[in-house]
CSV table of C-alpha atoms in Angstrom, one decimal:
chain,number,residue,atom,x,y,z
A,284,UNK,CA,-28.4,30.7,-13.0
A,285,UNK,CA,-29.8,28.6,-15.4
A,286,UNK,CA,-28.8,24.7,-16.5
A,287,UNK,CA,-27.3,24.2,-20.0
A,288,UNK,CA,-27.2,21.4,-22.4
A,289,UNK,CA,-24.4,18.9,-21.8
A,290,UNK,CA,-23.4,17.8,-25.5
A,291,UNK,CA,-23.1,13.9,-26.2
A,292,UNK,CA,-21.7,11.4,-28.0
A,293,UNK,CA,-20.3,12.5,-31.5
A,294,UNK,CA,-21.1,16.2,-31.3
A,295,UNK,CA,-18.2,17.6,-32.9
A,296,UNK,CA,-17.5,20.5,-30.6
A,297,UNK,CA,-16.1,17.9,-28.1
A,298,UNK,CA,-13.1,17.4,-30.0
A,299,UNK,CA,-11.7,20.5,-30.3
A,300,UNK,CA,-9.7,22.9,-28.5
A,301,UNK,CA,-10.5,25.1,-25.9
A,302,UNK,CA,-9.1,28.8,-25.7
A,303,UNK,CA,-7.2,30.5,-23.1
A,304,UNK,CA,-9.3,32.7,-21.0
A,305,UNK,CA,-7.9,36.3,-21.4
A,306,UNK,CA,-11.2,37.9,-19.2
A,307,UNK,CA,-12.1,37.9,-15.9
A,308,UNK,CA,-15.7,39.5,-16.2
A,309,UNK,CA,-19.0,38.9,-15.0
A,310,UNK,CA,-19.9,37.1,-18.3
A,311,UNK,CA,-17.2,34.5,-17.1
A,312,UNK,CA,-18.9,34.6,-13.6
A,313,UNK,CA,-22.1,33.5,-15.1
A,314,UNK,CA,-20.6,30.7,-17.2
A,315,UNK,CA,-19.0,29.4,-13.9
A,316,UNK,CA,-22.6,29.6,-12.2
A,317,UNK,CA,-24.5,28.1,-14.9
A,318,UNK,CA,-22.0,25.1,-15.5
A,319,UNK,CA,-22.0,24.9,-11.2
A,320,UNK,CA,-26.1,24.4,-11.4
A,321,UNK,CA,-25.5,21.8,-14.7
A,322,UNK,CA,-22.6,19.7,-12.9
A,323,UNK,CA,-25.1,19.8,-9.6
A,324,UNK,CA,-28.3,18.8,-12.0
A,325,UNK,CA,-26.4,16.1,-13.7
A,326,UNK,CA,-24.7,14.6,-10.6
A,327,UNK,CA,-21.4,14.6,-12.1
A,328,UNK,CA,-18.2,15.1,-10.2
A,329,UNK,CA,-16.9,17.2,-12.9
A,330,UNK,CA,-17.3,19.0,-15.8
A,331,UNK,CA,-15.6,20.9,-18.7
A,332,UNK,CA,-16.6,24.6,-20.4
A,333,UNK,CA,-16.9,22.6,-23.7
A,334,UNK,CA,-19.2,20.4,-22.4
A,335,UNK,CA,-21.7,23.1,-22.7
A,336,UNK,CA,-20.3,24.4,-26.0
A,337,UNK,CA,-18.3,26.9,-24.8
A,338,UNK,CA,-14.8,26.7,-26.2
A,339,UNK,CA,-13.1,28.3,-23.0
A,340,UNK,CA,-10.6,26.7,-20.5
A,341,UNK,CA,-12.5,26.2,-17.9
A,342,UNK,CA,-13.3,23.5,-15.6
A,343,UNK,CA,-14.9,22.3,-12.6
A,344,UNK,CA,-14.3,19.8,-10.5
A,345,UNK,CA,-16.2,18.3,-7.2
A,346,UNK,CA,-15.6,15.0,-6.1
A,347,UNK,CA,-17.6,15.3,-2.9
A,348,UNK,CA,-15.1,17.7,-0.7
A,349,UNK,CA,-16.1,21.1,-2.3
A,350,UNK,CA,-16.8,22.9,-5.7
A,351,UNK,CA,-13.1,23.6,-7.2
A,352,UNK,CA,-13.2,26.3,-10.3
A,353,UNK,CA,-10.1,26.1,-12.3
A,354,UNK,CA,-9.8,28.7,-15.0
A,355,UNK,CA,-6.7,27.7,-17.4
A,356,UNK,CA,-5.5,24.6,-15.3
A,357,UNK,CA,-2.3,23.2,-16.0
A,358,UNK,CA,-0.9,19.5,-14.6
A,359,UNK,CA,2.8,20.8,-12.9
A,360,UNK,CA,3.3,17.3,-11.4
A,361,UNK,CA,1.9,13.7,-11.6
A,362,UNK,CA,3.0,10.9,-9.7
A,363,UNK,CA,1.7,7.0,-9.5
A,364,UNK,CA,-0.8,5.2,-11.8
A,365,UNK,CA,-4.2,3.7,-10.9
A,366,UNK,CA,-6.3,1.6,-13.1
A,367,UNK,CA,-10.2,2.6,-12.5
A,368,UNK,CA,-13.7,3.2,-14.0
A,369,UNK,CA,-14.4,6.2,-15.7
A,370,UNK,CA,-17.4,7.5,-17.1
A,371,UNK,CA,-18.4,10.9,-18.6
A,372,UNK,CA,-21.7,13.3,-18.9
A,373,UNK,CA,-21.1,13.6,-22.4
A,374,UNK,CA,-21.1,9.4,-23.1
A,375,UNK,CA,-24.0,8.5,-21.2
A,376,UNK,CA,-24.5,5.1,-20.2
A,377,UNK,CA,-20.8,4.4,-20.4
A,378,UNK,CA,-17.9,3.5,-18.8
A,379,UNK,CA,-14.3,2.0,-19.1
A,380,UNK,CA,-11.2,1.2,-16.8
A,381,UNK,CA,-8.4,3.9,-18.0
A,382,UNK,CA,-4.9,4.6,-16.3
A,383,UNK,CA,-4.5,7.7,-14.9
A,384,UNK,CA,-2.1,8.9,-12.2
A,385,UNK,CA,-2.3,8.6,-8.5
A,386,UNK,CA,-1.7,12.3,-7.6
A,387,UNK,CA,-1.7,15.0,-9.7
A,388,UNK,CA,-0.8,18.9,-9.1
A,389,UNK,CA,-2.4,21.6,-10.8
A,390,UNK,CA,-2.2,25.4,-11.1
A,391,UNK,CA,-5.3,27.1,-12.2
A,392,UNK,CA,-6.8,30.9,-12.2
A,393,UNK,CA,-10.0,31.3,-9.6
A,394,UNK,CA,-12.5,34.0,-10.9
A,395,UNK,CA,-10.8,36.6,-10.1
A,396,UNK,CA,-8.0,35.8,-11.8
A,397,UNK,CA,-5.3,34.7,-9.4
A,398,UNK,CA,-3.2,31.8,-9.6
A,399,UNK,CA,-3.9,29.0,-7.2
A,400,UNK,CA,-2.7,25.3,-7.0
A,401,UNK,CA,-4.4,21.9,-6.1
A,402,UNK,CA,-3.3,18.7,-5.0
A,403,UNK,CA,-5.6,16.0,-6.3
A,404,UNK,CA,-5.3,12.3,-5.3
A,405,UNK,CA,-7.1,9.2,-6.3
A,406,UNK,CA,-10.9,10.2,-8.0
A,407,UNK,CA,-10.4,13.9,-7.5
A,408,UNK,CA,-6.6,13.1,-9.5
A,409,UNK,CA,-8.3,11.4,-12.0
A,410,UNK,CA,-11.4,14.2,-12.2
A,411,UNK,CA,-8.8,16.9,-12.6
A,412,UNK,CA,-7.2,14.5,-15.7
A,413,UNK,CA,-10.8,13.6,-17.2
A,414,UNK,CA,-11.3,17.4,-17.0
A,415,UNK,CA,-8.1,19.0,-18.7
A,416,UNK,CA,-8.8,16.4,-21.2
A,417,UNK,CA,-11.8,17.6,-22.7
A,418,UNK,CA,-10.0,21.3,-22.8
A,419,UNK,CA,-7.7,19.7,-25.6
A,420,UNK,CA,-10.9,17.8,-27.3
A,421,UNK,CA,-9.7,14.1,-25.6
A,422,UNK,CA,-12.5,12.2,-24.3
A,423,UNK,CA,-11.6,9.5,-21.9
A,424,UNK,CA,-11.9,6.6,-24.7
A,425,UNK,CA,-9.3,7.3,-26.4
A,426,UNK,CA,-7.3,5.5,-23.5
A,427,UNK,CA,-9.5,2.4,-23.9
A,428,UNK,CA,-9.5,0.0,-26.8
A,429,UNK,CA,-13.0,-0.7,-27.7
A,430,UNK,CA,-13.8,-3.8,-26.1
A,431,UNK,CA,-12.9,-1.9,-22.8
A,432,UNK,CA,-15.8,0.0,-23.0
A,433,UNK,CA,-18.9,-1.0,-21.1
A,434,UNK,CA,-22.2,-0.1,-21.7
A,435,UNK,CA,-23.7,0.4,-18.8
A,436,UNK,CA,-27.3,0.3,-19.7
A,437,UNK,CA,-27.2,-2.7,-21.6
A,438,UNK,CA,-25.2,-4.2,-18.7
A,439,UNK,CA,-28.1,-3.8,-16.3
A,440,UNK,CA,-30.7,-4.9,-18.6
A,441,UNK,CA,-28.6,-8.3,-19.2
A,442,UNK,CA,-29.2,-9.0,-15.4
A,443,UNK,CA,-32.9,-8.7,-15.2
């Protein structure tokens, strides 16, 4: 396993769009272990295939309850609306309240290939959102206007 590079800010990878994954081989194992042991490094609850520069549609997702791998995940259902912080690996030292549903549903391969379905509510709704995003080259600000955005950095220095 090894820890990739998360790309930041205005790398231009991040806004485009992720391709359907057609092969379910051990080179797409490795991916899926290599982005596990970079989510895990960079304490994130989630994290996107084109995060590391790989333009594939996958994603994972781990908001405390488990490591979920979805492999071409789709949202089949969303219900409710919550208003909450968000932040990203690749915008470091930001964050910004976004809407987002309550619950979401999503169908997604595993590894091996078969179809599965999660439910997701609250963060782990609003992971699985963040996540499918970034397959479509959407980061999370485009829901903000500008002066949403906080810097959280700056915030703590202003306190000290």
């Amino acid at each position: 396993m090894a820890i990739r590079q998360i790309r930041i800010n205005d790398d231009p990878i991040l806004k485009k769009t992720s391709r359907k994954v057609e092969v379910f081989d051990e080179r797409l194992d490795i991916l899926l272990d290599d982005m596990k042991d970079t989510l895990y490094k960079a304490e994130g609850c989630g994290l996107a295939a084109v995060q590391v520069g790989v333009l594939k549609r996958v994603v994972l997702v781990d908001v405390g309850d488990g490591l979920l791998e979805l492999i071409n995940p789709e949202i089949i259902e969303a219900t409710g609306e919550q208003y909450e912080v968000e932040g990203c690996l690749s915008l470091p030292g930001k964050s910004g309240i976004t809407k987002r549903p309550m619950c979401v549903k999503v169908k997604a391969q595993n590894r091996e290939g078969r179809w599965c379905q999660y439910k997701g509510e609250g963060l782990k709704a609003r992971a699985f959102c963040h996540e499918i995003d970034h397959l479509d080259g959407h980061l999370y600000t485009e829901r903000l206007a500008p002066e949403e955005v906080i810097n959280q950095i700056k915030l703590e220095n202003d306190i000290d």
